[in-house]
Short mmCIF file of C-alpha atoms in Angstrom, two decimals:
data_model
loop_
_atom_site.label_atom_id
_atom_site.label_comp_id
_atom_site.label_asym_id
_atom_site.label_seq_id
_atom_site.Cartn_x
_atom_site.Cartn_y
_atom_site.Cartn_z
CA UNK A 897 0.00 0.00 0.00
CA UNK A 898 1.99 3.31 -0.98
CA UNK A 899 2.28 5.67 1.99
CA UNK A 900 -0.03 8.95 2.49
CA UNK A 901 2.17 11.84 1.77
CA UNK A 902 1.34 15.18 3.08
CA UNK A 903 2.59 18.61 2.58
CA UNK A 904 1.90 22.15 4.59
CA UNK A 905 1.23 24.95 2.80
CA UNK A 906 1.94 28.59 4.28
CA UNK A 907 1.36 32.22 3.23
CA UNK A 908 4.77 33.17 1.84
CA UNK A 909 6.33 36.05 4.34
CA UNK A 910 5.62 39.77 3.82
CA UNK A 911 7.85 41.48 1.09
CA UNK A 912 7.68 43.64 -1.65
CA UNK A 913 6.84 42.36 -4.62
CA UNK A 914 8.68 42.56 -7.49
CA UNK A 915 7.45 44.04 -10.79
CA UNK A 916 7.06 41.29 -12.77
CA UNK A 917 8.20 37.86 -11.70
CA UNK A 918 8.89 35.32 -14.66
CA UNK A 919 7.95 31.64 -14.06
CA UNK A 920 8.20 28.93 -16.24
CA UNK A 921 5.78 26.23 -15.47
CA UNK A 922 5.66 22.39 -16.53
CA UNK A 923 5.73 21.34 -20.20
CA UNK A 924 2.43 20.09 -22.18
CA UNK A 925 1.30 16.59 -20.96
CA UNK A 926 -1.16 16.26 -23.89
CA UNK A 927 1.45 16.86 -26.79
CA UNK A 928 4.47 15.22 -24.81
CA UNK A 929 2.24 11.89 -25.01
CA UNK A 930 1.83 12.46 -28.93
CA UNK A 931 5.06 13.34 -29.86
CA UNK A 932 6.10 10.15 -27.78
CA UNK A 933 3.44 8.01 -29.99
CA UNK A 934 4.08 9.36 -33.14
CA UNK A 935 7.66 9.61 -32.87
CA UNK A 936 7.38 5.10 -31.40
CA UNK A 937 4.91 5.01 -35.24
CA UNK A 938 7.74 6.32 -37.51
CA UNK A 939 10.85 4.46 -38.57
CA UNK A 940 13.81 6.86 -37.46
CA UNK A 941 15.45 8.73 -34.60
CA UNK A 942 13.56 11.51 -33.56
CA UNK A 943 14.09 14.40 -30.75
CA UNK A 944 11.82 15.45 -28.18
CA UNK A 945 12.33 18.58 -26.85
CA UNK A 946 11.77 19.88 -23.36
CA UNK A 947 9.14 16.81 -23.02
CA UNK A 948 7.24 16.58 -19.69
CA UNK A 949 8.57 13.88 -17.59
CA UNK A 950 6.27 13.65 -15.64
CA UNK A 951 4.20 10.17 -14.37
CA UNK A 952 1.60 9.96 -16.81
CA UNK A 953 4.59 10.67 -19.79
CA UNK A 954 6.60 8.14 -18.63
CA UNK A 955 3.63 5.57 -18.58
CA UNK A 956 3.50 6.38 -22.14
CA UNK A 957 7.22 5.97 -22.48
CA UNK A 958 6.99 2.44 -20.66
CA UNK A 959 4.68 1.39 -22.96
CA UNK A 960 6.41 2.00 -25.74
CA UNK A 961 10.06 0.88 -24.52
CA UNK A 962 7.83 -2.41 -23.67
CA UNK A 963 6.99 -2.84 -27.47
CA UNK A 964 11.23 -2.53 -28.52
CA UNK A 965 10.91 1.66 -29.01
CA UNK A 966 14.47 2.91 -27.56
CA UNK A 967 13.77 6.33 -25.48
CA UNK A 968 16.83 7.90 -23.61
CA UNK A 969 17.92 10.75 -22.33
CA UNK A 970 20.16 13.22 -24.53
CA UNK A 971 20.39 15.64 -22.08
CA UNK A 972 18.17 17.29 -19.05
CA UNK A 973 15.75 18.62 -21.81
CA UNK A 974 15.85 16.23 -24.93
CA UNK A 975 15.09 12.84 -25.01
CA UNK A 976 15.67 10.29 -28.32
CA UNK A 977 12.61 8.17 -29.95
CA UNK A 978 14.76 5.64 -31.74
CA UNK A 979 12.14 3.32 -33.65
CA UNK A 980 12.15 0.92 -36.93
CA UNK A 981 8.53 2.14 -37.20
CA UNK A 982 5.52 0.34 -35.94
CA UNK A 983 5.43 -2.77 -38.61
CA UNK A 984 8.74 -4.00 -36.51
CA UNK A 985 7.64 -3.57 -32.81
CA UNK A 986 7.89 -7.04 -30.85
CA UNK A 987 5.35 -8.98 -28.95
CA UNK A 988 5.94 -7.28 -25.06
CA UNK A 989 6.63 -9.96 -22.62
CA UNK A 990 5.06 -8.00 -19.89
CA UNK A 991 2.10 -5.52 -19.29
CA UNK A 992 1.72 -2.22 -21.02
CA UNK A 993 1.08 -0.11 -17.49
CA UNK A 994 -0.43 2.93 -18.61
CA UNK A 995 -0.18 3.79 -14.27
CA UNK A 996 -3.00 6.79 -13.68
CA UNK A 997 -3.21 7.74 -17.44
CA UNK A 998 -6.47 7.92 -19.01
CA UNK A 999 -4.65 9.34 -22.34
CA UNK A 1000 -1.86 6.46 -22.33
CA UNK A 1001 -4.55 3.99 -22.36
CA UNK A 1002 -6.89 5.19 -24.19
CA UNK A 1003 -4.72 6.58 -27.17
CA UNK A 1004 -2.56 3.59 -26.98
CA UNK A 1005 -5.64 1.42 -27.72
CA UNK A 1006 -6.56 2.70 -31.01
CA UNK A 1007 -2.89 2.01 -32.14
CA UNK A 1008 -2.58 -1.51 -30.56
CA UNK A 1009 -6.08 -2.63 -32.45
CA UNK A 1010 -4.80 -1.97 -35.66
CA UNK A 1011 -1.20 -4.37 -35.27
CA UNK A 1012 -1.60 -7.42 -37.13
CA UNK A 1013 -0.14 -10.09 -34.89
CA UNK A 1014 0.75 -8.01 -31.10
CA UNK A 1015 -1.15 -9.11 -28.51
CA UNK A 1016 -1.31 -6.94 -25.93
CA UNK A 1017 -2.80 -6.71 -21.96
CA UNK A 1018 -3.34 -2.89 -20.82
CA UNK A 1019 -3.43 -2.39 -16.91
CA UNK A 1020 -3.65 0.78 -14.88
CA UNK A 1021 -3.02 2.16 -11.25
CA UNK A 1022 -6.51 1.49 -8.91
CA UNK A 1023 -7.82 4.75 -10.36
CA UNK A 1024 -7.56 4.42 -13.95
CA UNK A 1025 -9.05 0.42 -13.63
CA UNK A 1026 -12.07 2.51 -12.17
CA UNK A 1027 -12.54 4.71 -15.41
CA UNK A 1028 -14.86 4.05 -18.00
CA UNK A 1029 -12.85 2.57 -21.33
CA UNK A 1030 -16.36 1.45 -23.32
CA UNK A 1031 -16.19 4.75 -25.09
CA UNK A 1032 -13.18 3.96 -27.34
CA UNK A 1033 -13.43 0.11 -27.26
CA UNK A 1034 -17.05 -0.18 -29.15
CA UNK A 1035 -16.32 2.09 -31.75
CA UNK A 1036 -13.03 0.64 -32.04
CA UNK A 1037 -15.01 -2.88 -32.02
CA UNK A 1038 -16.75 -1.43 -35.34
CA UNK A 1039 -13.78 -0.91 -36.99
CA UNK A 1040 -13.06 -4.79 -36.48
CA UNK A 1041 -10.49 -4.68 -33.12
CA UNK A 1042 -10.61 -7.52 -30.77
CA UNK A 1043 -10.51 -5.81 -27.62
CA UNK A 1044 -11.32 -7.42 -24.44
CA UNK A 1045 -12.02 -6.95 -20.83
CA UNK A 1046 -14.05 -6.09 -17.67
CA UNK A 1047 -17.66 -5.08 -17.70
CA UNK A 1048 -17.52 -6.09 -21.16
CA UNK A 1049 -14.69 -3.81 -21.94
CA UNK A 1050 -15.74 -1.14 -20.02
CA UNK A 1051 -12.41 -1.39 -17.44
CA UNK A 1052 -8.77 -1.90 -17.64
CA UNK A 1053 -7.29 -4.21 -17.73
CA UNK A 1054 -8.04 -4.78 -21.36
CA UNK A 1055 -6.68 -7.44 -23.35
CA UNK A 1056 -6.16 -6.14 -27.00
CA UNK A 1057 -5.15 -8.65 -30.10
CA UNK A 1058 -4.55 -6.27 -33.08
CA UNK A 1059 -5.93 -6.74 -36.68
CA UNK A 1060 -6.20 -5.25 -40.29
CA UNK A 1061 -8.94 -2.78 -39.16
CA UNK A 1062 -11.80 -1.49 -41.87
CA UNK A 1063 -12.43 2.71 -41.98
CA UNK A 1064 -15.70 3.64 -40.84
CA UNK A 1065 -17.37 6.42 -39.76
CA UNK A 1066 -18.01 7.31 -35.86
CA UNK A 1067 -20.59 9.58 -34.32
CA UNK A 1068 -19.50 10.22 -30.60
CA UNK A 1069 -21.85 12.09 -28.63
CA UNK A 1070 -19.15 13.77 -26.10
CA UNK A 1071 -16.99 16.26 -26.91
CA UNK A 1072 -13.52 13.79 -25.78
CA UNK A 1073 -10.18 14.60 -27.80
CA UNK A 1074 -9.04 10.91 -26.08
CA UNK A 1075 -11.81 8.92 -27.83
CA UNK A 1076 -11.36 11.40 -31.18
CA UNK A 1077 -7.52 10.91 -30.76
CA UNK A 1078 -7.87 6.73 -30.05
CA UNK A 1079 -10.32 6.37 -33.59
CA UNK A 1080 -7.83 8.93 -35.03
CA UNK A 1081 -4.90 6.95 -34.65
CA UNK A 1082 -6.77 3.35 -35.52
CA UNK A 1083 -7.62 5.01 -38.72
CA UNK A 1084 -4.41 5.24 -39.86
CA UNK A 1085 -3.94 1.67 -40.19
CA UNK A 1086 -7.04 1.35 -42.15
CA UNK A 1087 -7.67 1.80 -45.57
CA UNK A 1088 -9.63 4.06 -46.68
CA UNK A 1089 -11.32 7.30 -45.03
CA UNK A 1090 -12.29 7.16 -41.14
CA UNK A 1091 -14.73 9.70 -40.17
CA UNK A 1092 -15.00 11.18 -36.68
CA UNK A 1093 -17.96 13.35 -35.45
CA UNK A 1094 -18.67 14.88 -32.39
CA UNK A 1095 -19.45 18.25 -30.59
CA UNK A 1096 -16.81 20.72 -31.47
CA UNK A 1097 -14.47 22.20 -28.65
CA UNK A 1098 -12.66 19.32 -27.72
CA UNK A 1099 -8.53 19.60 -28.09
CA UNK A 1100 -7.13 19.13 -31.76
CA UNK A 1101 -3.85 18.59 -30.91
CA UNK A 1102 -3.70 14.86 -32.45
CA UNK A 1103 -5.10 16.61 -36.57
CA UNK A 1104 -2.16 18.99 -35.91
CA UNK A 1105 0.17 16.36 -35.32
CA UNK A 1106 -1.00 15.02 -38.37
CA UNK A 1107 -1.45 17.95 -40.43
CA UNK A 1108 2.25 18.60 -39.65
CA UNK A 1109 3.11 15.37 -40.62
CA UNK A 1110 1.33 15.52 -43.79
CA UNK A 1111 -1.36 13.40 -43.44
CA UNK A 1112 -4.50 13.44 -45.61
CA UNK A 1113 -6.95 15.05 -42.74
CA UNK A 1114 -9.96 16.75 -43.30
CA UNK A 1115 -12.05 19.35 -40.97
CA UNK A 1116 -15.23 20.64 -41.04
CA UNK A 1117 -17.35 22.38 -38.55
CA UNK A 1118 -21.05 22.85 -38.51
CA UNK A 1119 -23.11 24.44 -35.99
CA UNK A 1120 -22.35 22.83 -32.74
CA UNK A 1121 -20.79 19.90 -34.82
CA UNK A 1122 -17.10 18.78 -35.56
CA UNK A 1123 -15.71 16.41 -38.47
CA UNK A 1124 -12.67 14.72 -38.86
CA UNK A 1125 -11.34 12.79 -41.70
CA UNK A 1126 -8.34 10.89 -42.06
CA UNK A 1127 -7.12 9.08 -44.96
CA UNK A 1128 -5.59 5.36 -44.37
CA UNK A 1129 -2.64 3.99 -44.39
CA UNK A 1130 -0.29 6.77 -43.12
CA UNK A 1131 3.13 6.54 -41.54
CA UNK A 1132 4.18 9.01 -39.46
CA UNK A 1133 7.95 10.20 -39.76
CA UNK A 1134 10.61 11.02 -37.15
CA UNK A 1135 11.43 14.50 -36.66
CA UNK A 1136 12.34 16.99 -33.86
CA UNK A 1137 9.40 18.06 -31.54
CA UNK A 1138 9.40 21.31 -29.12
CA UNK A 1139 6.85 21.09 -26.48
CA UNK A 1140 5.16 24.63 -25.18
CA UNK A 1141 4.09 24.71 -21.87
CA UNK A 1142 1.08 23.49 -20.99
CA UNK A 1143 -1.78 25.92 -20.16
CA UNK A 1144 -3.60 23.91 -17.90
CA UNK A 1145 -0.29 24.39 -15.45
CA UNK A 1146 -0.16 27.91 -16.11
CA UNK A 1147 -3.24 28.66 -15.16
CA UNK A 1148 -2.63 28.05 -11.48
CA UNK A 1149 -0.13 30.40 -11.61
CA UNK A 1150 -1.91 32.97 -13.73
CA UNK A 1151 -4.46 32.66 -11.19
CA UNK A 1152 -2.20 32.98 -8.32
CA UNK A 1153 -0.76 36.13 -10.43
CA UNK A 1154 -4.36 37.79 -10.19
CA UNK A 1155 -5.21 36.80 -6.79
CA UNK A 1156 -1.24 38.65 -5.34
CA UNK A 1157 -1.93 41.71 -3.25
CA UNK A 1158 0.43 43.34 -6.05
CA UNK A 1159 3.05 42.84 -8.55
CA UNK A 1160 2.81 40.39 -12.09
CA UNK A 1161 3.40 37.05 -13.01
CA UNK A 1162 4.65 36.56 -16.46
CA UNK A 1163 4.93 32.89 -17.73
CA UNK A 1164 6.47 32.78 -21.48
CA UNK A 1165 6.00 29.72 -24.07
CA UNK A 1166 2.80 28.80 -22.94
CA UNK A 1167 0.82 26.51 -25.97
CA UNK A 1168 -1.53 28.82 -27.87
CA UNK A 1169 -4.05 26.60 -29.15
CA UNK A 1170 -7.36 27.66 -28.95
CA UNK A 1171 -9.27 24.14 -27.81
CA UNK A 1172 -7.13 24.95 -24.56
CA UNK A 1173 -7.57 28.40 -23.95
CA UNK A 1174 -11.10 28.35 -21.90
CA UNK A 1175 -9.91 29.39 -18.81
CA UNK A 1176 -8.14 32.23 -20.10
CA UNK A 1177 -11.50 33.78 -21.86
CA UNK A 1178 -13.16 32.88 -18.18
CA UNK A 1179 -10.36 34.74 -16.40
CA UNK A 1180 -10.52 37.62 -18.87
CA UNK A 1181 -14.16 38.09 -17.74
CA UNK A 1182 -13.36 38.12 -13.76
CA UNK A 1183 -10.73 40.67 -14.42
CA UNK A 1184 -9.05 43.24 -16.76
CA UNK A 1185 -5.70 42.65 -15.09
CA UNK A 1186 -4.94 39.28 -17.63
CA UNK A 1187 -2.88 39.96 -20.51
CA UNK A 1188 -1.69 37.73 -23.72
CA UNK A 1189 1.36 38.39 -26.08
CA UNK A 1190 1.76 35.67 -29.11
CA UNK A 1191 5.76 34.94 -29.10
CA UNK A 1192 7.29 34.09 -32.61
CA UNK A 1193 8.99 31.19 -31.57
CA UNK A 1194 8.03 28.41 -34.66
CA UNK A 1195 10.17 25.64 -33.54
CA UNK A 1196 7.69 24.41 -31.19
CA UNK A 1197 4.99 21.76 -32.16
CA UNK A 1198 1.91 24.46 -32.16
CA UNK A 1199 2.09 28.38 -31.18
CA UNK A 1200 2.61 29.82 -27.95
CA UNK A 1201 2.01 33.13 -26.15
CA UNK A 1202 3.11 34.84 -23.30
CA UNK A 1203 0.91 35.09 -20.36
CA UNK A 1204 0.78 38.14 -17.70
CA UNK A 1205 -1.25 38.37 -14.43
CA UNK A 1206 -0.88 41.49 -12.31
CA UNK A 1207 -2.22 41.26 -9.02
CA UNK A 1208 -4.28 43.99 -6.87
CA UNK A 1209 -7.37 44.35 -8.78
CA UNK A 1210 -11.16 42.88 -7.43
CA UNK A 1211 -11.90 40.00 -9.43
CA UNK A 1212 -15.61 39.77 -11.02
CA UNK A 1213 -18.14 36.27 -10.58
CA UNK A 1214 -18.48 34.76 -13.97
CA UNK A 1215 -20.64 31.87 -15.44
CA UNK A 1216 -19.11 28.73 -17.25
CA UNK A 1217 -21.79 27.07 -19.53
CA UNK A 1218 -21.93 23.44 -20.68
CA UNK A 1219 -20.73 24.47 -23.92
CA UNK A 1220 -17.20 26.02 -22.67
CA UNK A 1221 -16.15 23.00 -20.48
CA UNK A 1222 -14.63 21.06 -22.76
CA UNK A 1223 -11.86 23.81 -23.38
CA UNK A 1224 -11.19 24.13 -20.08
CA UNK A 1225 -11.72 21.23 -17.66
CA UNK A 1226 -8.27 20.33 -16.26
CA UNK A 1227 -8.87 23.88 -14.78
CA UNK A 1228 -12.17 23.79 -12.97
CA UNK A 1229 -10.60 23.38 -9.66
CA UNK A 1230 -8.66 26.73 -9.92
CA UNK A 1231 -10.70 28.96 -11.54
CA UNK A 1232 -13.37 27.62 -8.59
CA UNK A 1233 -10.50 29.32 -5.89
CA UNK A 1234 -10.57 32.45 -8.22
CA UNK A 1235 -13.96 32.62 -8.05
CA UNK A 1236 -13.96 32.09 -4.19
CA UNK A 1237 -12.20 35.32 -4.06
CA UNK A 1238 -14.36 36.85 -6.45
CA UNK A 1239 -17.26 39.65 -6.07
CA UNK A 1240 -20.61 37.59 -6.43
CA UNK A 1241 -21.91 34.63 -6.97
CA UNK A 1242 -20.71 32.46 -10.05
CA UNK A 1243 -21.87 29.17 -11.52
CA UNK A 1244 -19.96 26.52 -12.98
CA UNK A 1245 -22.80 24.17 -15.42
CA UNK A 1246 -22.16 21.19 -17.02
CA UNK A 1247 -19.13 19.54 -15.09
CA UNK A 1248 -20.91 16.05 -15.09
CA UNK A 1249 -17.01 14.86 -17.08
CA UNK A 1250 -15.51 15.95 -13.73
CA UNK A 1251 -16.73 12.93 -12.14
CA UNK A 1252 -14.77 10.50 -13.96
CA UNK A 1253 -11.44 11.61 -13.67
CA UNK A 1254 -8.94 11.13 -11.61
CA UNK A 1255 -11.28 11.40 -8.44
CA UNK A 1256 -15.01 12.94 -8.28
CA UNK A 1257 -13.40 16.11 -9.28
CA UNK A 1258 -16.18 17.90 -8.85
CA UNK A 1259 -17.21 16.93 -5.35
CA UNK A 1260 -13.62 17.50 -4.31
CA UNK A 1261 -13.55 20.77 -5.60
CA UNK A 1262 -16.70 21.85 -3.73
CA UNK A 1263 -15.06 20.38 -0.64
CA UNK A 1264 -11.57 22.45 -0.60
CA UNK A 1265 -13.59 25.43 -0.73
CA UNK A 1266 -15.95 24.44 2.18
CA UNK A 1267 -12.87 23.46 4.22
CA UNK A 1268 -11.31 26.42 3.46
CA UNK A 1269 -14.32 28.64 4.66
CA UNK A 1270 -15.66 29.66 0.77
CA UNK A 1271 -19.87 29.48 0.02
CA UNK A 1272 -20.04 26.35 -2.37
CA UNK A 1273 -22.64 23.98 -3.25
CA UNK A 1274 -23.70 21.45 -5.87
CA UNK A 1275 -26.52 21.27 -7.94
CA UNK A 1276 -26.44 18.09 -9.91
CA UNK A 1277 -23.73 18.42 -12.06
CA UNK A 1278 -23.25 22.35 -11.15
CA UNK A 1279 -20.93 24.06 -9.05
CA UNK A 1280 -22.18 27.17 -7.37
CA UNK A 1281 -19.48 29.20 -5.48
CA UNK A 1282 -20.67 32.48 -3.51
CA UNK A 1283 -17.54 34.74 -4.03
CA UNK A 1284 -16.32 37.23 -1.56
CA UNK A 1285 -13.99 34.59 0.38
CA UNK A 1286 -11.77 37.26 2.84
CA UNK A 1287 -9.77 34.81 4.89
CA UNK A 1288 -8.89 31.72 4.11
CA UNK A 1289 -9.24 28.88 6.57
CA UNK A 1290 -6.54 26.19 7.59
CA UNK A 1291 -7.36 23.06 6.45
CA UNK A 1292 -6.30 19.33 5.77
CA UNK A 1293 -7.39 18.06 2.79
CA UNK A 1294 -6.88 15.11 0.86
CA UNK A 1295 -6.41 15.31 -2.98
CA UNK A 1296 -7.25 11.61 -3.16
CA UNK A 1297 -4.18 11.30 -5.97
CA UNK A 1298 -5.57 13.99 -8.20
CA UNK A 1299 -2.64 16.43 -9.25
CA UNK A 1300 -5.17 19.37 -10.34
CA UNK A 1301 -7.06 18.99 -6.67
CA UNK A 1302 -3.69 18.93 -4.89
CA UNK A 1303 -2.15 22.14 -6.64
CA UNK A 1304 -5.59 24.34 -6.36
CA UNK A 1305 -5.43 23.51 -3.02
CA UNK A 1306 -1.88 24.46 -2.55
CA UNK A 1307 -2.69 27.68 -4.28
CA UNK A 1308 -5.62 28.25 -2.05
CA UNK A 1309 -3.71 27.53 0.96
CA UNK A 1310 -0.88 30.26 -0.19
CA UNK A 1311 -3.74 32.93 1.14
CA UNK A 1312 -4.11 31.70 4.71
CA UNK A 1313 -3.83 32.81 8.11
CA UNK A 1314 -2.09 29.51 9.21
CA UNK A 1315 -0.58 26.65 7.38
CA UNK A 1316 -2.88 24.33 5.43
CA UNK A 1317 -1.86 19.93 5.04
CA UNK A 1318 -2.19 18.69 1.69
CA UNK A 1319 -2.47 15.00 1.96
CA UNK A 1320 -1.46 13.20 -1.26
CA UNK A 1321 0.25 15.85 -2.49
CA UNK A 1322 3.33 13.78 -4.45
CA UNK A 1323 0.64 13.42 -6.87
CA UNK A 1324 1.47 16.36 -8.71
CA UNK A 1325 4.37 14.48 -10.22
CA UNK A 1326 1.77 13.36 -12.69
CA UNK A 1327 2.32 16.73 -14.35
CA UNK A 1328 4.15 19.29 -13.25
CA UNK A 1329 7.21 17.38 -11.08
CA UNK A 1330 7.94 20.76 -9.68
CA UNK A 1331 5.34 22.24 -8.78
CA UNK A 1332 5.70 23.45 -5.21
CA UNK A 1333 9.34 24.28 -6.19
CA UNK A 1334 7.89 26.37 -8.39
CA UNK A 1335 5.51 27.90 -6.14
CA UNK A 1336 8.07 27.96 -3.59
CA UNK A 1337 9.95 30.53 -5.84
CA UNK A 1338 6.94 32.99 -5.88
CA UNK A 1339 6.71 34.83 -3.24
#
């Protein structure tokens, strides 16, 4: 049974505040786990730049090592991808342990169906073998993979045996870049034209991949609808990858920026892609004090911008409607403690995907802010928070393994009369390794 950690949290001591304080925050999980899989696909030695290294990455990596893809170290920000492409990966003589990562597995499945001759068994940490799988394994089951497991597939582990798949066209009815990304990927082992459609908003980071590996990919929006094409067979090649920092990490410190009695937090090469930039258009409406720059830096995978929070300024309530969440729900937890702080009463709709990751994610939120003295309640799958939060409380809470929980709470506790216990806290390793470093820095 791993061991409880815990952490204390304290109010960082009276100074004066710099002008602007730069901070460079954790690298993008999302497009570290894509640059590993496409660069394990192609036949070559690739380079991943500044990767994130963090738990759920190195799942990814795991797997891949475990099917003959070499992945070392070049130096404390590069790592090689040295593969002969995926027609020449071996049979694994061990489990593929995708750990507590929803996009290892689920990504990783839509590749494995479509290997003539692998066989493959998936597992996962307690948490992940407790999240629902059934949404990429029956349309994957159209396309003709033999995937296996609990609850009828439903739960890891999942025993995969790939084969030639057939393209066909998928309508999902949840706005999920993971399934989009998993029928994606299985599509480019079959011939012919897989279609994809689904509410639009989720993350596109898996067509950009492609489109910048020259893939034949179509999109088309209409309405509230999204369609992706993608032409099979396609091999990816190797190539040199720059990962951007990812946004859902900066916006606990662009938060933390507003909430400051004073002073600016700058954070530079954060990714600029639009499917990702929710919370930003939330925190533009709770206060004017938010600014972005776009940086001309093109070697990275996708565009990034500079991000600028100066503190001292009231923040505003603001709504969140069903339709934004997907573009920003690895943030709900801290733009909750913004609105905490906020003038008014705001209302968070639509969150019922918070329940299936890592923990209840919306329960937990609402908790934090009760323990730490905030107005919060939930209404079905709604979060209403009351605003005007003056002092914060001390408080022991436990993040139950889920990074997000654990670093809004160590933000929260930042603005505390006393010293606040975050049990669980290592988890944070899942994304941003040093995190309370980090935060340790700002004062």
């Amino acid at each position: 049974m791993t061991a409880v950690t815990e952490r204390w949290i304290h109010a960082p001591s009276p100074t004066a505040l710099p002008p602007t304080l730069s901070v460079i925050c954790g690298r993008d999980k999302s497009l570290t786990h894509r640059a590993v899989m496409f660069a394990s696909l192609a036949s070559g030695f690739s380079r991943i730049h500044f990767p994130l290294l963090g738990e759920d990455c190195l799942s990814t990596m795991a797997c891949f090592r475990a099917l003959g893809v070499r992945i070392q170290e070049l130096r404390p920000t590069t790592i090689a991808v040295v593969s002969e492409g995926f027609k020449a990966w071996r049979q694994p003589n061990v489990d593929l342990d995708c750990g507590n990562s929803g996009t290892t597995a689920r990504l990783i499945s839509g590749i494995l169906a479509g290997q003539p001759g692998l066989r493959c068994r998936l597992i996962g940490d307690e948490s992940l073998s407790q999240r629902p799988m059934k949404r990429v394994v029956e349309p994957l089951r159209r396309m003709g993979a033999k995937i296996e497991g609990r609850d009828g597939g439903n739960f890891l582990p999942l025993e995969i045996e790939g084969v030639a798949l057939k393209a066909c066209s998928h309508q999902v009815d949840k706005s999920s870049a993971q399934v989009k990304s998993a029928l994606l990927l299985a599509g480019l082992f079959a011939p012919g034209v897989t279609t994809v459609s689904l509410p639009a908003g989720s993350r596109d980071h898996t067509e950009r991949f492609l489109e910048r590996m020259g893939a034949k990919l179509e999109r088309s929006y209409q309405d509230d609808l999204e369609t992706v094409r993608v032409e099979g067979p396609f091999e990816p090649l190797a190539g040199e990858f720059y990962i951007p920092v990812d946004p859902s990490s900066a916006a606990f410190f662009a938060v933390y920026g507003l909430l400051r009695s004073g002073g600016a937090i700058q954070i530079p090469h954060v990714l600029d892609n639009p499917t990702r930039l929710g919370f930003l258009r939330i925190l533009e409406r709770m206060s004017p004090a938010l600014d972005t720059t776009s940086e001309a830096d093109r070697r990275f995978v996708e565009p990034v911008m500079r991000i600028q929070a100066r503190g001292g300024s009231v923040l505003r309530a603001a709504d969140i409607v069903a339709r934004e969440v997907p573009t920003l729900v690895d943030e709900i937890p801290i733009l909750a403690v913004a609105a905490a702080f906020a003038e008014g009463r705001s209302r968070f709709s639509g969150l019922e995907e918070l329940r299936i990751k890592e923990s209840d994610r919306l329960a937990k939120t609402a908790e934090l802010l009760r323990l730490a003295g905030a107005g919060v309640s939930v209404d079905g799958d709604d979060l209403i928070i009351e605003g005007g939060l003056k002092k914060v409380r001390a408080f022991t809470y436990d993040s139950l393994g889920d990074h997000r929980l654990a670093m809004a709470a160590a933000i929260l506790a930042r603005f505390g009369e006393k010293p606040s216990c975050i049990l669980n806290s290592e988890c944070v390793r899942v994304s941003f390794p040093d995190f309370y470093e980090v935060l340790d820095s700002v004062s």
